[in-house]
Structures are given as C-alpha cells and as structure tokens.
Amino acid sequence: MTTNDFSPAGDGPEPHAPKRADFGPDFLWGCATSSYQIEGAGSADGRVESIWDRFAATPGKIRDGSSGQVACDHYHRWPEDLDIGRDLGLNAYRFSIAWPRIFDGTGKRPNEKGLDFYTRLVDGMLERGLQPWATLYHWDLPQWLQDRGGWADRGTVDAFLELADAMTRRLGDRVKHWITHNEPWCTAIIGNYEGWHAPGIQDLGTALQVAHHVLLSHGKAVPVIRANVPDAQVGISLSLHPLRPASDAARDVAAMERHDGLRYRWFLDPLYGRGYPAATLAQVGNAAPVVLPGDLEAIAAPTDFLGVNYYFPETVADDPGHGPLGTRILPARGETTAMGWPVAPQGLSELLARIAGDYRPGPLYVTENGSCYDDVVEGDGEVRDVERRRYLMRHLAALRQAVDDGVPVKGYFAWSLLDNFEWAEGYLRRFGLVHVDYATQQRRLKDSAKWYRKFLHGA
Ligand code: FCB
C-alpha cells in the first residue's frame, strides 16, 4: 500500500448520501467546540491567564498575531449559539471547561462566577434538547500552573482532580457525559516537543512526562467523577490517524511501526491496561517518563466510552535523525483541505474498526471530525462551502459503513459549530459549519450547516 491509497481514486465511487435513519434512533448527533477557541471574554468575571493567553501574547507564535481574548464572544452570545445548534437538529453538544475561569490564581478558591457561567450554559443546552458533553481539559491550562512546571509537574495531576471534583459536584446532576482530556498527544507532543502550541517547550523528555501526567490525571479523575456522578459516562478523546508506509520498502514499514508506537499505542496501550509499548520505550531511551508504582493501574481505570477525533490519515517515511524516532510524515497527495490535510473518508471507518479490534473499548464516539476551507461570503450573504458539505457527507457515509460493519460507534460530533480561533493559525482557518464575521460577530449558516440540518431532519 502506498500514499495513493488515500487519493480520491482509492476511495471508491461517490457514496450514496447517508440518511439519519440508517444510524438508528439513539445515535447522537452533535457539534464540538472548545472554551479558548470560542468563548472570548478573556478577562471577564475573574478568569485568570491561561497558557494560551501567554503564548498568543508572545510575538511570532500565532500566524495572524491574534488571540482568544474575544474569539466568537460565545461567553455572552451562547444563547444564540445554542439556538443555532437546536435549529440544526442536534441532540448533543460538546463543549469544554475553561479551567482559568474555575479557580483563582492560587488554585484554592473556586470562582463562583465561572462556575455560574457553565451552569447557565448547561441549563441552556438542556432547555434546547442538547445532551451536554463536557470536556474537562481542552488545552487552556492556567498559567499559574505552568509557572510551577505545568503538566510536567506531578502536582498538576492533583490540581486537575480538584477541577474534576469542582465541576462534577456543580454540574453532575445535569451533565452525565464527561470527557477528561482532549487529545493528550497534542497537549504533550505539540505543546512540549514540537513547541508550536502553548506552552511552546521543545524537549522530548518533558513531552513524555507531560503525556504520562495527563494520562494519570485522566485515570485518577475517573473515580472522582463517578463518586460525584454515580450514573456518569466517562471517557477520553484521542486524536488518531490511520497510517500508511510511504512505500513497501522494509525501512518505511518499520518507520510506520515506530510512529504508530508513539502516536497510537503510547496512549491506547496504557489506557487499556497494557502499559507503555516496550519497543517505543526502548526507542525513546532516557526521554522515557518517570512512572511511579500504581500509576499504570490508575491510568487503566475502566471507562464507559472512547472518543475518537479523526481528521486525516498519515503516510510515514523513514528519515533517520528526523523527529524523536527517525520518521517523517509525507505531505499529502491528492485531494486536501485548506490545511493541506488529505481528504480520506474511508480512513474513518478503517480507524474505528482498528481501535475496536485492538482494544474492545466499548462504545466509540467520533468526538471531532471536520474540515477547513477558505470560505467566502458571497454578495447574497450565502457561504457556498461545497467542499465542506461534501466532506461531511462522505464522512457520514464512512461512519455508516462502520455501523454496518458492526463497529460499536454511537455518536458523531462535527468540528465545529462555529468558525473559531484555530490555535497557532489564529483566525486564518475556518472549520465552522456556521460562519462567524469577527468584526460584527454575525453568525451565518454555511451550506454545510444547511446540509447537516436537512440530514438531521431526515430529509
Ligand atoms: C483538533 C483540536 C480542535 C481543533 C481541530 C481542528 O486537533 O482538538 O481544537 O483545533 O483539531
């Protein structure tokens, strides 16, 4: 198999448009968002600084020099945004909690105003028939915790447990679905090894210690959440890619295996009780994390579902000296989004089937999937994002394939409801089904949102 397997030709004929009914009446249909990317209100109501505020204020870190200080002003406009979600026909909504809103800068005193915001938001979801899916950590670590070493410091695990406790005490009567972490690989590797995300560190040992503490904080949070919310469904969301070797040559196949060890098994193996993959541990040498007795047992706490964030497949080539494991991800060939990410719907069914087969994790939810295109508001006010509409339709067809194949996938959250602050890319990249005019904060349904609405209304 080569790169070309991900080209449109490798995708087979255009699928028939899927129907909501194909997925059964209990399937969850949502959109996903995250706090720092949409809320804005950076200094409102006692919110303290996050690592992303600090990072965005550092020249050269964000491509357009922007920050999440205002973003979509969702902190004030959430009723309109939830109305949009309801009108689309969603029955679930994934959001994240801004940790810097929940405690003051000592971490000791809860901030009632921050807690109240999420109470109002969740009540707003329930009033509109949206099942709330709360993510406890989607990357906006309080800066005061980073100043103490961030996720590389074991004390951050305890701080996270206090966050999990405070949020589940406050919202547990209404929120039953809890995601501990969004994409630990990104937190660890992009933030602390590649360094193009906050906090911008470039050190493999730090990154792997971060990954360990993030996984540990997940595992230790599971019983905390269950104690406060006995009927909770608890899981974690990982960003995963199906992989291909760049060629059939043994060195590329071996490179793909090494990459898989760190990108996939490093997270899934410990979560499902297998510890860190031995080969990868040997390959990272003295960058391996400090693991204390009992940590691996804690990480493997049984969960109720696994969240899978799928965007694109990766093609891996051997490249001695490049990256931690001498591997390189090749640039995409064939159809891509404006991010340069390959469009490969069949990768979704392939990935879900692989995870289900490798780990038997119980119910799977696609907690993110979406695409970035250079949208244009036309003279008549319409945003004809034909490519995003097609991307969505084809990925839902692939999802239906997974369901038909017996993979236990139970829900889908499109990334994202709104255009938003796309991390290091600032506002240059639009992923929303709904267009946001940042000058006026006007929301406009793109054609993709209208297609999703039609799909969800069973047309
Ligand atoms: C995911 C992130 C999400 C968004 C999308 C495009 O990795 O979880 O916040 O940036 O990518």
PDB file of C-alpha atoms and ligand atoms in Angstrom, residues 37 138-139 182-183 311 368 415 422-423 431, ligand 1:
ATOM      1  CA  GLN A  37     -11.420  28.805  20.789  1.00  0.00           C
ATOM      2  CA  HIS A 138      -9.077  21.226  26.049  1.00  0.00           C
ATOM      3  CA  TRP A 139      -5.636  22.807  26.367  1.00  0.00           C
ATOM      4  CA  ASN A 182      -8.983  16.307  24.581  1.00  0.00           C
ATOM      5  CA  GLU A 183      -6.113  14.860  22.546  1.00  0.00           C
ATOM      6  CA  TYR A 311      -9.261  14.334  10.559  1.00  0.00           C
ATOM      7  CA  GLU A 368     -14.403  15.575  16.361  1.00  0.00           C
ATOM      8  CA  TRP A 415     -15.914  20.039  14.388  1.00  0.00           C
ATOM      9  CA  GLU A 422      -7.618  27.813  15.364  1.00  0.00           C
ATOM     10  CA  TRP A 423      -4.667  27.822  17.779  1.00  0.00           C
ATOM     11  CA  PHE A 431     -13.651  24.958  10.411  1.00  0.00           C
TER      12      PHE A 431
HETATM   13  C1  FCB B   1      -8.218  19.294  16.868  1.00  0.00           C
HETATM   14  C2  FCB B   1      -8.495  20.113  18.104  1.00  0.00           C
HETATM   15  C3  FCB B   1      -9.520  21.192  17.884  1.00  0.00           C
HETATM   16  C4  FCB B   1      -9.364  21.859  16.547  1.00  0.00           C
HETATM   17  C5  FCB B   1      -9.273  20.847  15.438  1.00  0.00           C
HETATM   18  C6  FCB B   1      -9.171  21.438  14.068  1.00  0.00           C
HETATM   19  O1  FCB B   1      -6.962  18.693  16.974  1.00  0.00           O
HETATM   20  O2  FCB B   1      -8.952  19.287  19.142  1.00  0.00           O
HETATM   21  O3  FCB B   1      -9.451  22.088  18.965  1.00  0.00           O
HETATM   22  O4  FCB B   1      -8.281  22.709  16.572  1.00  0.00           O
HETATM   23  O5  FCB B   1      -8.174  19.997  15.673  1.00  0.00           O
END
